[in-house]
CSV table of C-alpha atoms in Angstrom, one decimal:
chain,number,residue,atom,x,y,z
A,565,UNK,CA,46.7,142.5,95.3
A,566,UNK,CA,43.7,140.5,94.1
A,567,UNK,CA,40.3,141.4,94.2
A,568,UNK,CA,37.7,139.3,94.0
A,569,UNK,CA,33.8,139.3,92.5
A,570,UNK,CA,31.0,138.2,94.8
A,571,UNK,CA,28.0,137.8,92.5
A,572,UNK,CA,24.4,136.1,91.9
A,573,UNK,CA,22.9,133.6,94.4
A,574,UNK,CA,23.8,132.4,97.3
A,575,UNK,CA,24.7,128.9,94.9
A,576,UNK,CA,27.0,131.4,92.6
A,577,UNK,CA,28.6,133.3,95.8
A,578,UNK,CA,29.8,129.8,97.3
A,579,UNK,CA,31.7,129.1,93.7
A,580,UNK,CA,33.1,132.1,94.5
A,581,UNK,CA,34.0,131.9,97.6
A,582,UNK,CA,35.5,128.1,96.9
A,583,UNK,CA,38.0,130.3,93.9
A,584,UNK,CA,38.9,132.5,96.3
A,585,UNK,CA,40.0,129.7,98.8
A,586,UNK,CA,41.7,127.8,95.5
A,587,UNK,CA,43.1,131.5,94.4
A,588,UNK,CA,44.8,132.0,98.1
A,589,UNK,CA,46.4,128.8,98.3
A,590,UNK,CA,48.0,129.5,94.8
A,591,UNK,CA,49.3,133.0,95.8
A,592,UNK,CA,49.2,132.9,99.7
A,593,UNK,CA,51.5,136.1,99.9
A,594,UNK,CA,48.6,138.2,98.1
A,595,UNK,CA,46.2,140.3,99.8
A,596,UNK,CA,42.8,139.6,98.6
A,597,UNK,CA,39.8,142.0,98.9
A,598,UNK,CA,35.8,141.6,97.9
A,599,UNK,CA,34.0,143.7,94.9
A,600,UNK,CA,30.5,143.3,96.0
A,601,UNK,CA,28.8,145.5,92.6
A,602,UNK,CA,24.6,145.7,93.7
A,603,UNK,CA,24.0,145.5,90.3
A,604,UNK,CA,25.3,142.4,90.2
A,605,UNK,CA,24.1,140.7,93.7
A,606,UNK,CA,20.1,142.8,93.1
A,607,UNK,CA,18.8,139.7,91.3
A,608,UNK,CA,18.0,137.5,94.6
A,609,UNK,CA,18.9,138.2,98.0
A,610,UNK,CA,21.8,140.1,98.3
A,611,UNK,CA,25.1,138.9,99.2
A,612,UNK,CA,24.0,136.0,101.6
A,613,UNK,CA,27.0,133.6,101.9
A,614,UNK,CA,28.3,135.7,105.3
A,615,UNK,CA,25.3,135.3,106.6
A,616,UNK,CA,24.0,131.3,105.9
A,617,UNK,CA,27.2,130.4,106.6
A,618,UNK,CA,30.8,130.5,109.0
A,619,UNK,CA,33.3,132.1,107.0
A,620,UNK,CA,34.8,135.1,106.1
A,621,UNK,CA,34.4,137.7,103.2
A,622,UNK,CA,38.1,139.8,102.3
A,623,UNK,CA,37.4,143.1,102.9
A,624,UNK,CA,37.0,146.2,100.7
A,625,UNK,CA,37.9,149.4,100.7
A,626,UNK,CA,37.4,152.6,99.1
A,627,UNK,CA,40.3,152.4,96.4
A,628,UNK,CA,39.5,148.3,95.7
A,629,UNK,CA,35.8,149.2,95.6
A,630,UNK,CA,36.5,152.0,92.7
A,631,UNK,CA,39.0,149.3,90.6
A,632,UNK,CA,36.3,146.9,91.2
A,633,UNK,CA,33.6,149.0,89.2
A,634,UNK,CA,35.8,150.6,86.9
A,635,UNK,CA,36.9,147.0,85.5
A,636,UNK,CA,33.3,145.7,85.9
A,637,UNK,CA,31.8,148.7,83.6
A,638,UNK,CA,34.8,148.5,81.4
A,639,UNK,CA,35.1,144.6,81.0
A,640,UNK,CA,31.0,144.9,79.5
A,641,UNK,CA,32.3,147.2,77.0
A,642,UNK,CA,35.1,144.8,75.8
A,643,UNK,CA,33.2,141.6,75.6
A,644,UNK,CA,30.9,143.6,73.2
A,645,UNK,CA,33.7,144.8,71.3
A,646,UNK,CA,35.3,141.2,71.6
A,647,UNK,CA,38.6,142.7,72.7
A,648,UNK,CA,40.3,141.0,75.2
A,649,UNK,CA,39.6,142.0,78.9
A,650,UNK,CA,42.5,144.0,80.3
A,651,UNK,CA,43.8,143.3,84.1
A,652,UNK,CA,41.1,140.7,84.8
A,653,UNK,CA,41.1,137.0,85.0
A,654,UNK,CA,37.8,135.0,83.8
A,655,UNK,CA,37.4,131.5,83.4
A,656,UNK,CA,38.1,131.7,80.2
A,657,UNK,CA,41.2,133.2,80.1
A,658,UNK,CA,42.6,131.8,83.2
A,659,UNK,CA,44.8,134.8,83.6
A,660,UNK,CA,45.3,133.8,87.5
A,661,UNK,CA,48.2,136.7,88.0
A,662,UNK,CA,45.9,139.0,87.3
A,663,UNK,CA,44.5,141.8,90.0
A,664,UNK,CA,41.0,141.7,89.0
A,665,UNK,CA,38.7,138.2,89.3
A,666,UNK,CA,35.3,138.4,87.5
A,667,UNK,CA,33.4,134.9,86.8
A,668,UNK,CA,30.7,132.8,88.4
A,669,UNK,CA,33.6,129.9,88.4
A,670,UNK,CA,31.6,126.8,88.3
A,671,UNK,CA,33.9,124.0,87.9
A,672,UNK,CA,35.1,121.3,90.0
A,673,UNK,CA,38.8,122.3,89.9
A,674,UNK,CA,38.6,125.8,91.8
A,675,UNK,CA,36.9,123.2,94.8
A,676,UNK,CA,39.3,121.6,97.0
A,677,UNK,CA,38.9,118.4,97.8
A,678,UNK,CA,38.6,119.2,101.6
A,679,UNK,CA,36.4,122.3,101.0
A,680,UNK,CA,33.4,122.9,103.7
A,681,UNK,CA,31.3,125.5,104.9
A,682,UNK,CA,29.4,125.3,108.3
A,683,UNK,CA,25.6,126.5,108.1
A,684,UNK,CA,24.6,129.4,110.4
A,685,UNK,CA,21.4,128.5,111.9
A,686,UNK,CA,19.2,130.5,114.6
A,687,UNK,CA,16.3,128.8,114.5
A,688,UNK,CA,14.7,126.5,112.9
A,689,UNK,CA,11.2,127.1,113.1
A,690,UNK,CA,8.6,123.8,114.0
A,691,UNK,CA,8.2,123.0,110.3
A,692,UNK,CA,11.6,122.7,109.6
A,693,UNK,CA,12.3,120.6,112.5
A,694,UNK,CA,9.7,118.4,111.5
A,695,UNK,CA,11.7,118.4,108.4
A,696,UNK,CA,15.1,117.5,109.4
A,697,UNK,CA,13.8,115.0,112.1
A,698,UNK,CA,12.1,113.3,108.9
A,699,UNK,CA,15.2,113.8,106.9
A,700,UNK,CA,16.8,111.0,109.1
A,701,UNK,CA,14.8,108.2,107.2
A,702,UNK,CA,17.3,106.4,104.1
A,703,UNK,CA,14.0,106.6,102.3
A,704,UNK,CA,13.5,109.9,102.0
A,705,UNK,CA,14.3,112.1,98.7
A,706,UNK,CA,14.8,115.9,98.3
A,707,UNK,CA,13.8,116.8,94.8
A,708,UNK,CA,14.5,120.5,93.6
A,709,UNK,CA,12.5,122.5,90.9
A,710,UNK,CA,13.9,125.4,90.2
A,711,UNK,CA,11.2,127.8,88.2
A,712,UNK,CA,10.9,131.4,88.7
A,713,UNK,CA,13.8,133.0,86.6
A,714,UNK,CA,14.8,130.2,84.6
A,715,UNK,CA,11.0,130.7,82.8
A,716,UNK,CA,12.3,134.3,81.9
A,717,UNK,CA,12.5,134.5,77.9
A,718,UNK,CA,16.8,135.6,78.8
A,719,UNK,CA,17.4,132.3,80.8
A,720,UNK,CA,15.0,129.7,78.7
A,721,UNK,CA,17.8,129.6,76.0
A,722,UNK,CA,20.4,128.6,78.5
A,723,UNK,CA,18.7,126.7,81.1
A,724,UNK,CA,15.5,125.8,79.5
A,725,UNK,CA,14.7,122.4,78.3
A,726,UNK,CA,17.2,120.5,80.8
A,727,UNK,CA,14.9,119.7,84.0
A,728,UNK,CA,11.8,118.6,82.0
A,729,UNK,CA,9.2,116.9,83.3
A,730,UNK,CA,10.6,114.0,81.5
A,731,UNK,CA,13.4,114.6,83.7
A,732,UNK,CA,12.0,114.0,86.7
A,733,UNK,CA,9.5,111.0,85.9
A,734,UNK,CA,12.9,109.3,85.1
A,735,UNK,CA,14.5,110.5,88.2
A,736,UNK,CA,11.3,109.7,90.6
A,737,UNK,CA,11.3,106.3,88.7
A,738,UNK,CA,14.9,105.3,89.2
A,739,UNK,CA,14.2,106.2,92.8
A,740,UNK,CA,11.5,104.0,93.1
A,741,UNK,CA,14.0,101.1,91.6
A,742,UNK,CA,16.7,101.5,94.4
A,743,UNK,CA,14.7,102.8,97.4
A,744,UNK,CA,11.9,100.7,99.6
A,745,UNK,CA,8.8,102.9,99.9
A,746,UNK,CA,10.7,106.2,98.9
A,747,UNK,CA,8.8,109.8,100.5
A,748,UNK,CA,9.4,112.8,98.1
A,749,UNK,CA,9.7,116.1,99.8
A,750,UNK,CA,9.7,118.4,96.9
A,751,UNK,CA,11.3,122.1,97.3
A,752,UNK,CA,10.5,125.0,94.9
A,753,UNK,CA,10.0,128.5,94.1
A,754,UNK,CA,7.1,127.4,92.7
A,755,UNK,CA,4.4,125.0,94.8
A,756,UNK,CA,1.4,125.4,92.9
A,757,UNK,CA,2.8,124.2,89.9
A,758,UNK,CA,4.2,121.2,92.0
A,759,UNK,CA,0.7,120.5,93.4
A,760,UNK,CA,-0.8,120.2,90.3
A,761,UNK,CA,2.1,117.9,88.7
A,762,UNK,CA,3.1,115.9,91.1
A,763,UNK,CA,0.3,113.1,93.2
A,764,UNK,CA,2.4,110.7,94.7
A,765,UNK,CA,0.6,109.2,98.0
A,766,UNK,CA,3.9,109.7,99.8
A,767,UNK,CA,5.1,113.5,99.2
A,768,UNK,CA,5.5,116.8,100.9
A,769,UNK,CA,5.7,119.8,99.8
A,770,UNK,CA,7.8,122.9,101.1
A,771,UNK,CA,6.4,125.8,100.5
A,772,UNK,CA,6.8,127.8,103.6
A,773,UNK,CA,10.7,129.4,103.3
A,774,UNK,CA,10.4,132.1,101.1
A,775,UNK,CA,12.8,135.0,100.7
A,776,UNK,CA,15.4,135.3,102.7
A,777,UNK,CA,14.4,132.2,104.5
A,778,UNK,CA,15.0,130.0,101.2
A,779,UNK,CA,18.3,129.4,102.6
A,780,UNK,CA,16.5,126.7,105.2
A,781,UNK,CA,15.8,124.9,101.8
A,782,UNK,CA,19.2,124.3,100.9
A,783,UNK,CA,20.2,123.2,104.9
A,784,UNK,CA,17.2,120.6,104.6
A,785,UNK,CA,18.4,119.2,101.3
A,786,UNK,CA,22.3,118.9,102.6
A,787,UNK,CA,20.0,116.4,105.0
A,788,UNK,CA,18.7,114.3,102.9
A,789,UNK,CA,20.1,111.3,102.3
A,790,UNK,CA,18.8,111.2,98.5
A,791,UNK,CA,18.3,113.9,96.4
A,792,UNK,CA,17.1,114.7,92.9
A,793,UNK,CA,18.7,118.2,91.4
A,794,UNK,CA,17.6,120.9,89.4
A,795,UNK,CA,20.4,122.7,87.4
A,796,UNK,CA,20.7,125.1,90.0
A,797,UNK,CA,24.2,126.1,91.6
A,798,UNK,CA,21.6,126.4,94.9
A,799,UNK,CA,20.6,122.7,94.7
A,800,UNK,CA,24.3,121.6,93.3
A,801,UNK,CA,25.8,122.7,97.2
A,802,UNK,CA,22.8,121.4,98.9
A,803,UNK,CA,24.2,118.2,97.3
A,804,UNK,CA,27.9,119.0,97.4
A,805,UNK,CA,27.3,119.6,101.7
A,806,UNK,CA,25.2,116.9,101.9
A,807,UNK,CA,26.2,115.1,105.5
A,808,UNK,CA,24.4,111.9,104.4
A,809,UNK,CA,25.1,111.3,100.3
A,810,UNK,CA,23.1,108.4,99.2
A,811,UNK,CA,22.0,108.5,95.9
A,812,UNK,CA,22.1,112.2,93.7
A,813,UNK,CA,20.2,112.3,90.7
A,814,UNK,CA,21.2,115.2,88.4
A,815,UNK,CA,20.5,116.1,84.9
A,816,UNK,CA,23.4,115.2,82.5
A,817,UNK,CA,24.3,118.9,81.7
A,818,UNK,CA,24.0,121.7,83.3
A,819,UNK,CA,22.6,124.6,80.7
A,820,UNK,CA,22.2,124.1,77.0
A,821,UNK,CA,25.8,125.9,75.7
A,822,UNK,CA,28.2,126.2,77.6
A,823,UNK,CA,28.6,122.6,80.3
A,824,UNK,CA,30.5,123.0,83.4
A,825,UNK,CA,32.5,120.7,84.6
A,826,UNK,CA,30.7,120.4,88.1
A,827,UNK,CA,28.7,117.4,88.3
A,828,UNK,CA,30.8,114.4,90.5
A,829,UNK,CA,31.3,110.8,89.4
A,830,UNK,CA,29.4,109.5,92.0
A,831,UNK,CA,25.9,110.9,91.1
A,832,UNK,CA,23.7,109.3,88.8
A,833,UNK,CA,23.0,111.6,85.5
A,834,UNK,CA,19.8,111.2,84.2
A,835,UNK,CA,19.5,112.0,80.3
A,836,UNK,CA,16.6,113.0,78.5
């Protein structure tokens, strides 16, 4: 029996979900079943990836859920203590035979190399069809800016300091070296800062899918043909399910500690 940790975003539950697929191919006799903790999925929208996209959660039950909190609680205890986690595997410890599976799992080797996910989409909405039928033009280029919770003083230290301003001038400008006429759509948690950076004569800005409708952000992205990233997991699988892949800009690490090893050898890594 395995259980595993549905956590974060929706860009942190599709990690998750890709370990899970890697995990199941590795022990394919295992039953697998989902910890969902609220404490742990509060932070944003809620466990989302069932619902944006085609697949399949394992289930839970009762006995799985109580194993799944018991090691959750206990494991916070034992990282404090730094004593080693009992019955649970990390990415760290890579203790794959374990019964318990607790990380965010951001690295390219829990990813199969034929991994996909199909978007669930309703309805668009006019604005986003306007959006997707403009997508269709090799000139334009999704940019991301992720603010919001990466400003809070607990994230700065990690993620602060990466996706600059700097950052993107030299992005925007090597996208004006390789693209004819380029048109900037820029997508963020944050448009009012975005309107009073950014002045380019040939930009849009989204700032109509808020919520639980952010999802549409990331489906638009995957259409772009070119795309600049924040260090975001949500912007990182707009890019990896991109239907078009042109050029990807991307920062040349990911947080200021700790550097997963997600970024692919085909995007262009912009150092600052």
């Amino acid at each position: 029996m395995k259980i595993i940790t549905f956590w974060g975003g929706l860009g942190n539950q599709i990690f998750e979900y890709a370990y899970m697929k890697w995990l199941q191919s590795k022990y394919p006799k295992e039953k697998f079943y989902g910890f969902y903790p609220k404490i742990g999925l509060s932070a944003h929208n809620g466990l989302e990836i069932n619902q944006r996209f085609k697949v399949e959660l394992p289930p839970k039950t009762f006995f799985t859920t109580c194993i799944g909190y018991f090691l959750f609680y206990t494991n916070r205890l034992l990282r404090r203590l730094k004593w080693p986690l009992l019955f649970t595997c990390t990415h760290l410890n890579q203790h794959y035979k374990a019964c318990f599976h607790c990380d965010y799992w951001q690295d390219k080797k829990y990813i199969h190399s034929n991994f996909n996910l199909k978007f669930h989409i309703d309805k668009l909405g006019e604005k986003n069809q306007y959006l997707l039928d403009l997508m269709k033009n090799d000139n334009i280029v999704a940019i991301h800016v992720r603010r919001g919770d990466y400003l809070a003083t607990q994230n700065l230290s990690s993620y602060g300091g990466i996706c600059t301003e700097e950052y993107y001038k030299k992005a925007i400008t090597y996208m004006k070296s390789q693209l004819e006429n380029p048109f900037f759509i820029f997508f963020s948690d944050d448009p009012e800062y975005i309107r009073e950076q950014y002045t380019y004569s040939q930009m849009l800005i989204v700032d109509w899918n808020k919520g639980e409708d952010s999802f549409y952000d990331m489906f638009l992205m995957s259409r772009s043909k070119n795309m600049i990233l924040a260090n975001s997991t949500f912007s990182y699988w707009a890019a990896r399910l991109n239907t078009k892949c042109g050029i990807i800009c991307c920062p040349s690490k990911w947080t200021t500690h700790h550097q997963p090893d997600i970024i692919l050898d085909n995007w262009k890594k912009i150092t600052i």
